[in-house]
Amino acid sequence: MTRFQKMLGYIFPPYKFKVQRQEWTLLLDALINNLPDDHQGLKEQRQKTNLLGLADWVLFPGFKFITTGYPGTSLDDFKKRGKNFKISGQRIFSRTLNDYTAVEFIIHDNFLAGLRIENSNYEVEEFDLKRIQSQNIEQTTIEFQPSEVDLFYAALDDNVKSKLNPDDLFDIDFNHQTFFAFYDLEDGNYLAADKKLNIYSLVHDARPMVKKLKYSLEDILVDIETKKFDKDKHLEERFKGRE
């Protein structure tokens, strides 16, 4: 960051954060793009997503949590539930230390989630981005505490599990209730189940937004699989209740 940019940052804090985010992006991209070819998936992730910020990660002290924006369908493109590991062995030259310093990454559900640069303030001017060593990369498995979605899926009957892709599941909190979305109705609308396996239609422009359906989870999955469930017809009926 130039002296002029720092002065602007003192006067206009949003500008300072914008520049800081750009510099973090330069740093992260340089590190990820220097990884060996067997981490091509992470390189593609960086190309298709936006870095929003770095913040201290309580779950992994010493690491920065990487907040990322996933445009379009890129969230679903990369998600692989349970693929959790740490990448270590990379080093970057620190101008502050006049020596190389260690770099580590944490991957959660196949998403780039954490970054640690030893003895660093994570400022791009600290480093020579052209002096990165990645010859001794190691990958080790990490165990995360199961999420609500993990616990929901684990409790399902095996026959139901066989009809669901766990990577398609995610939780939605609405009006102090948790729903587990399992089918995309498009435009931010979903079919979802609650913890008791009641089935709901969540359509944000319909009235009511949350409507309980007379389906079991297994039955609706069968109807979806056999194309008996008509998504367009369902939405048309839901929008009839719109004010």
PDB file of C-alpha atoms in Angstrom, residues 24-171:
ATOM      1  CA  TRP A  24      -4.851 -10.127   0.571  1.00  0.00           C
ATOM      2  CA  THR A  25      -6.104 -11.443  -2.782  1.00  0.00           C
ATOM      3  CA  LEU A  26      -2.664 -10.925  -4.348  1.00  0.00           C
ATOM      4  CA  LEU A  27      -1.017 -12.740  -1.448  1.00  0.00           C
ATOM      5  CA  LEU A  28      -3.452 -15.660  -1.344  1.00  0.00           C
ATOM      6  CA  ASP A  29      -3.447 -16.131  -5.118  1.00  0.00           C
ATOM      7  CA  ALA A  30       0.358 -16.138  -5.234  1.00  0.00           C
ATOM      8  CA  LEU A  31       0.477 -18.860  -2.556  1.00  0.00           C
ATOM      9  CA  ILE A  32      -2.282 -21.051  -4.013  1.00  0.00           C
ATOM     10  CA  ASN A  33      -1.044 -20.770  -7.608  1.00  0.00           C
ATOM     11  CA  ASN A  34       2.391 -21.924  -6.466  1.00  0.00           C
ATOM     12  CA  LEU A  35       1.057 -25.211  -5.096  1.00  0.00           C
ATOM     13  CA  PRO A  36       1.781 -28.424  -7.047  1.00  0.00           C
ATOM     14  CA  ASP A  37      -0.563 -29.501  -9.852  1.00  0.00           C
ATOM     15  CA  ASP A  38      -2.364 -32.040  -7.647  1.00  0.00           C
ATOM     16  CA  HIS A  39      -4.011 -29.042  -5.949  1.00  0.00           C
ATOM     17  CA  GLN A  40      -5.468 -27.771  -9.227  1.00  0.00           C
ATOM     18  CA  GLY A  41      -8.937 -27.738  -7.664  1.00  0.00           C
ATOM     19  CA  LEU A  42      -7.868 -25.052  -5.176  1.00  0.00           C
ATOM     20  CA  LYS A  43      -6.403 -22.985  -8.011  1.00  0.00           C
ATOM     21  CA  GLU A  44      -9.698 -23.166  -9.882  1.00  0.00           C
ATOM     22  CA  GLN A  45     -11.494 -22.194  -6.681  1.00  0.00           C
ATOM     23  CA  ARG A  46      -9.440 -19.019  -6.423  1.00  0.00           C
ATOM     24  CA  GLN A  47     -10.077 -18.171 -10.070  1.00  0.00           C
ATOM     25  CA  LYS A  48     -13.855 -18.480  -9.717  1.00  0.00           C
ATOM     26  CA  THR A  49     -14.394 -16.969  -6.257  1.00  0.00           C
ATOM     27  CA  ASN A  50     -13.838 -13.667  -4.468  1.00  0.00           C
ATOM     28  CA  LEU A  51     -11.840 -13.122  -1.281  1.00  0.00           C
ATOM     29  CA  LEU A  52     -13.920 -11.005   1.106  1.00  0.00           C
ATOM     30  CA  GLY A  53     -11.654 -10.920   4.144  1.00  0.00           C
ATOM     31  CA  LEU A  54      -9.317 -12.572   6.644  1.00  0.00           C
ATOM     32  CA  ALA A  55     -10.149 -12.806  10.355  1.00  0.00           C
ATOM     33  CA  ASP A  56      -8.801 -14.620  13.421  1.00  0.00           C
ATOM     34  CA  TRP A  57     -10.203 -18.154  13.565  1.00  0.00           C
ATOM     35  CA  VAL A  58     -11.226 -19.234  17.062  1.00  0.00           C
ATOM     36  CA  LEU A  59     -11.542 -22.887  16.023  1.00  0.00           C
ATOM     37  CA  PHE A  60      -7.908 -22.949  14.814  1.00  0.00           C
ATOM     38  CA  PRO A  61      -5.808 -20.463  16.847  1.00  0.00           C
ATOM     39  CA  GLY A  62      -3.016 -18.937  14.759  1.00  0.00           C
ATOM     40  CA  PHE A  63      -4.992 -19.305  11.519  1.00  0.00           C
ATOM     41  CA  LYS A  64      -6.939 -16.659   9.639  1.00  0.00           C
ATOM     42  CA  PHE A  65     -10.424 -17.680   8.530  1.00  0.00           C
ATOM     43  CA  ILE A  66     -10.871 -16.960   4.818  1.00  0.00           C
ATOM     44  CA  THR A  67     -14.252 -15.399   4.046  1.00  0.00           C
ATOM     45  CA  THR A  68     -15.077 -16.117   0.414  1.00  0.00           C
ATOM     46  CA  GLY A  69     -17.813 -15.088  -2.013  1.00  0.00           C
ATOM     47  CA  TYR A  70     -19.030 -17.820  -4.380  1.00  0.00           C
ATOM     48  CA  PRO A  71     -20.673 -16.288  -7.485  1.00  0.00           C
ATOM     49  CA  GLY A  72     -23.344 -18.229  -9.337  1.00  0.00           C
ATOM     50  CA  THR A  73     -23.218 -21.985  -8.760  1.00  0.00           C
ATOM     51  CA  SER A  74     -19.549 -22.130  -7.769  1.00  0.00           C
ATOM     52  CA  LEU A  75     -20.435 -23.055  -4.167  1.00  0.00           C
ATOM     53  CA  ASP A  76     -21.966 -26.322  -5.352  1.00  0.00           C
ATOM     54  CA  ASP A  77     -19.181 -26.823  -7.913  1.00  0.00           C
ATOM     55  CA  PHE A  78     -16.520 -27.229  -5.227  1.00  0.00           C
ATOM     56  CA  LYS A  79     -18.337 -28.593  -2.185  1.00  0.00           C
ATOM     57  CA  LYS A  80     -17.338 -32.103  -1.061  1.00  0.00           C
ATOM     58  CA  ARG A  81     -18.652 -32.766   2.426  1.00  0.00           C
ATOM     59  CA  GLY A  82     -16.115 -34.420   4.730  1.00  0.00           C
ATOM     60  CA  LYS A  83     -13.061 -33.573   2.618  1.00  0.00           C
ATOM     61  CA  ASN A  84     -11.115 -31.860   5.400  1.00  0.00           C
ATOM     62  CA  PHE A  85      -7.339 -31.541   5.499  1.00  0.00           C
ATOM     63  CA  LYS A  86      -4.354 -29.321   6.192  1.00  0.00           C
ATOM     64  CA  ILE A  87      -1.679 -28.398   3.651  1.00  0.00           C
ATOM     65  CA  SER A  88       1.724 -27.629   5.099  1.00  0.00           C
ATOM     66  CA  GLY A  89       5.320 -27.392   3.874  1.00  0.00           C
ATOM     67  CA  GLN A  90       5.029 -24.260   1.735  1.00  0.00           C
ATOM     68  CA  ARG A  91       7.310 -21.298   2.506  1.00  0.00           C
ATOM     69  CA  ILE A  92       7.381 -17.664   1.415  1.00  0.00           C
ATOM     70  CA  PHE A  93      10.239 -15.182   1.724  1.00  0.00           C
ATOM     71  CA  SER A  94       9.601 -12.581   4.419  1.00  0.00           C
ATOM     72  CA  ARG A  95      11.351  -9.251   3.920  1.00  0.00           C
ATOM     73  CA  THR A  96      10.688  -8.518   7.597  1.00  0.00           C
ATOM     74  CA  LEU A  97      12.521 -11.645   8.775  1.00  0.00           C
ATOM     75  CA  ASN A  98      14.973 -11.712   5.853  1.00  0.00           C
ATOM     76  CA  ASP A  99      14.229 -15.418   5.665  1.00  0.00           C
ATOM     77  CA  TYR A 100      11.582 -17.861   4.509  1.00  0.00           C
ATOM     78  CA  THR A 101       8.578 -18.411   6.781  1.00  0.00           C
ATOM     79  CA  ALA A 102       6.091 -21.305   6.946  1.00  0.00           C
ATOM     80  CA  VAL A 103       2.658 -21.280   5.278  1.00  0.00           C
ATOM     81  CA  GLU A 104      -0.267 -23.597   6.034  1.00  0.00           C
ATOM     82  CA  PHE A 105      -3.806 -23.937   4.689  1.00  0.00           C
ATOM     83  CA  ILE A 106      -6.929 -25.574   6.126  1.00  0.00           C
ATOM     84  CA  ILE A 107      -9.483 -27.065   3.744  1.00  0.00           C
ATOM     85  CA  HIS A 108     -13.024 -27.687   5.026  1.00  0.00           C
ATOM     86  CA  ASP A 109     -15.516 -29.632   2.909  1.00  0.00           C
ATOM     87  CA  ASN A 110     -13.116 -29.038   0.000  1.00  0.00           C
ATOM     88  CA  PHE A 111     -13.325 -25.241   0.490  1.00  0.00           C
ATOM     89  CA  LEU A 112     -10.256 -23.100   1.148  1.00  0.00           C
ATOM     90  CA  ALA A 113     -11.058 -22.071   4.729  1.00  0.00           C
ATOM     91  CA  GLY A 114      -7.914 -21.109   6.664  1.00  0.00           C
ATOM     92  CA  LEU A 115      -4.476 -19.547   6.165  1.00  0.00           C
ATOM     93  CA  ARG A 116      -1.509 -19.341   8.516  1.00  0.00           C
ATOM     94  CA  ILE A 117       1.730 -17.509   7.739  1.00  0.00           C
ATOM     95  CA  GLU A 118       4.182 -17.819  10.619  1.00  0.00           C
ATOM     96  CA  ASN A 119       5.454 -14.571  12.194  1.00  0.00           C
ATOM     97  CA  SER A 120       3.336 -12.444   9.875  1.00  0.00           C
ATOM     98  CA  ASN A 121       0.914  -9.527   9.894  1.00  0.00           C
ATOM     99  CA  TYR A 122      -0.542 -10.728   6.555  1.00  0.00           C
ATOM    100  CA  GLU A 123       0.471  -7.527   4.787  1.00  0.00           C
ATOM    101  CA  VAL A 124       1.557  -8.017   1.192  1.00  0.00           C
ATOM    102  CA  GLU A 125       4.587  -5.691   1.464  1.00  0.00           C
ATOM    103  CA  GLU A 126       6.115  -8.085   4.014  1.00  0.00           C
ATOM    104  CA  PHE A 127       6.695 -10.687   1.313  1.00  0.00           C
ATOM    105  CA  ASP A 128       8.462 -11.325  -1.948  1.00  0.00           C
ATOM    106  CA  LEU A 129       5.667 -12.992  -3.900  1.00  0.00           C
ATOM    107  CA  LYS A 130       8.151 -14.320  -6.440  1.00  0.00           C
ATOM    108  CA  ARG A 131      10.065 -16.267  -3.796  1.00  0.00           C
ATOM    109  CA  ILE A 132       7.719 -19.069  -2.758  1.00  0.00           C
ATOM    110  CA  GLN A 133       8.894 -22.634  -2.152  1.00  0.00           C
ATOM    111  CA  SER A 134       6.438 -25.517  -2.552  1.00  0.00           C
ATOM    112  CA  GLN A 135       8.726 -28.527  -2.975  1.00  0.00           C
ATOM    113  CA  ASN A 136       7.891 -30.156   0.385  1.00  0.00           C
ATOM    114  CA  ILE A 137       4.116 -30.026   0.511  1.00  0.00           C
ATOM    115  CA  GLU A 138       2.356 -32.385   2.932  1.00  0.00           C
ATOM    116  CA  GLN A 139      -1.356 -33.073   3.341  1.00  0.00           C
ATOM    117  CA  THR A 140      -2.847 -34.359   6.593  1.00  0.00           C
ATOM    118  CA  THR A 141      -6.474 -35.167   7.427  1.00  0.00           C
ATOM    119  CA  ILE A 142      -8.317 -32.934   9.913  1.00  0.00           C
ATOM    120  CA  GLU A 143     -11.423 -33.867  11.905  1.00  0.00           C
ATOM    121  CA  PHE A 144     -14.105 -31.181  12.257  1.00  0.00           C
ATOM    122  CA  GLN A 145     -16.954 -31.307  14.745  1.00  0.00           C
ATOM    123  CA  PRO A 146     -20.061 -32.519  12.876  1.00  0.00           C
ATOM    124  CA  SER A 147     -22.393 -29.725  11.795  1.00  0.00           C
ATOM    125  CA  GLU A 148     -26.185 -29.798  12.165  1.00  0.00           C
ATOM    126  CA  VAL A 149     -26.392 -30.901   8.532  1.00  0.00           C
ATOM    127  CA  ASP A 150     -23.933 -33.746   9.173  1.00  0.00           C
ATOM    128  CA  LEU A 151     -25.965 -34.933  12.178  1.00  0.00           C
ATOM    129  CA  PHE A 152     -29.221 -34.676  10.203  1.00  0.00           C
ATOM    130  CA  TYR A 153     -27.846 -36.755   7.333  1.00  0.00           C
ATOM    131  CA  ALA A 154     -26.234 -39.336   9.634  1.00  0.00           C
ATOM    132  CA  ALA A 155     -29.594 -39.994  11.336  1.00  0.00           C
ATOM    133  CA  LEU A 156     -31.426 -40.741   8.085  1.00  0.00           C
ATOM    134  CA  ASP A 157     -32.489 -44.214   7.000  1.00  0.00           C
ATOM    135  CA  ASP A 158     -30.062 -45.810   4.542  1.00  0.00           C
ATOM    136  CA  ASN A 159     -32.788 -46.004   1.893  1.00  0.00           C
ATOM    137  CA  VAL A 160     -33.328 -42.243   2.149  1.00  0.00           C
ATOM    138  CA  LYS A 161     -29.585 -41.587   2.121  1.00  0.00           C
ATOM    139  CA  SER A 162     -29.300 -43.495  -1.150  1.00  0.00           C
ATOM    140  CA  LYS A 163     -31.620 -40.930  -2.758  1.00  0.00           C
ATOM    141  CA  LEU A 164     -29.785 -37.872  -1.413  1.00  0.00           C
ATOM    142  CA  ASN A 165     -26.467 -36.282  -2.290  1.00  0.00           C
ATOM    143  CA  PRO A 166     -25.088 -35.059   1.074  1.00  0.00           C
ATOM    144  CA  ASP A 167     -23.219 -32.280  -0.740  1.00  0.00           C
ATOM    145  CA  ASP A 168     -26.585 -30.817  -1.813  1.00  0.00           C
ATOM    146  CA  LEU A 169     -27.791 -30.469   1.788  1.00  0.00           C
ATOM    147  CA  PHE A 170     -27.490 -27.219   3.707  1.00  0.00           C
ATOM    148  CA  ASP A 171     -29.285 -25.618   6.629  1.00  0.00           C
TER     149      ASP A 171
END
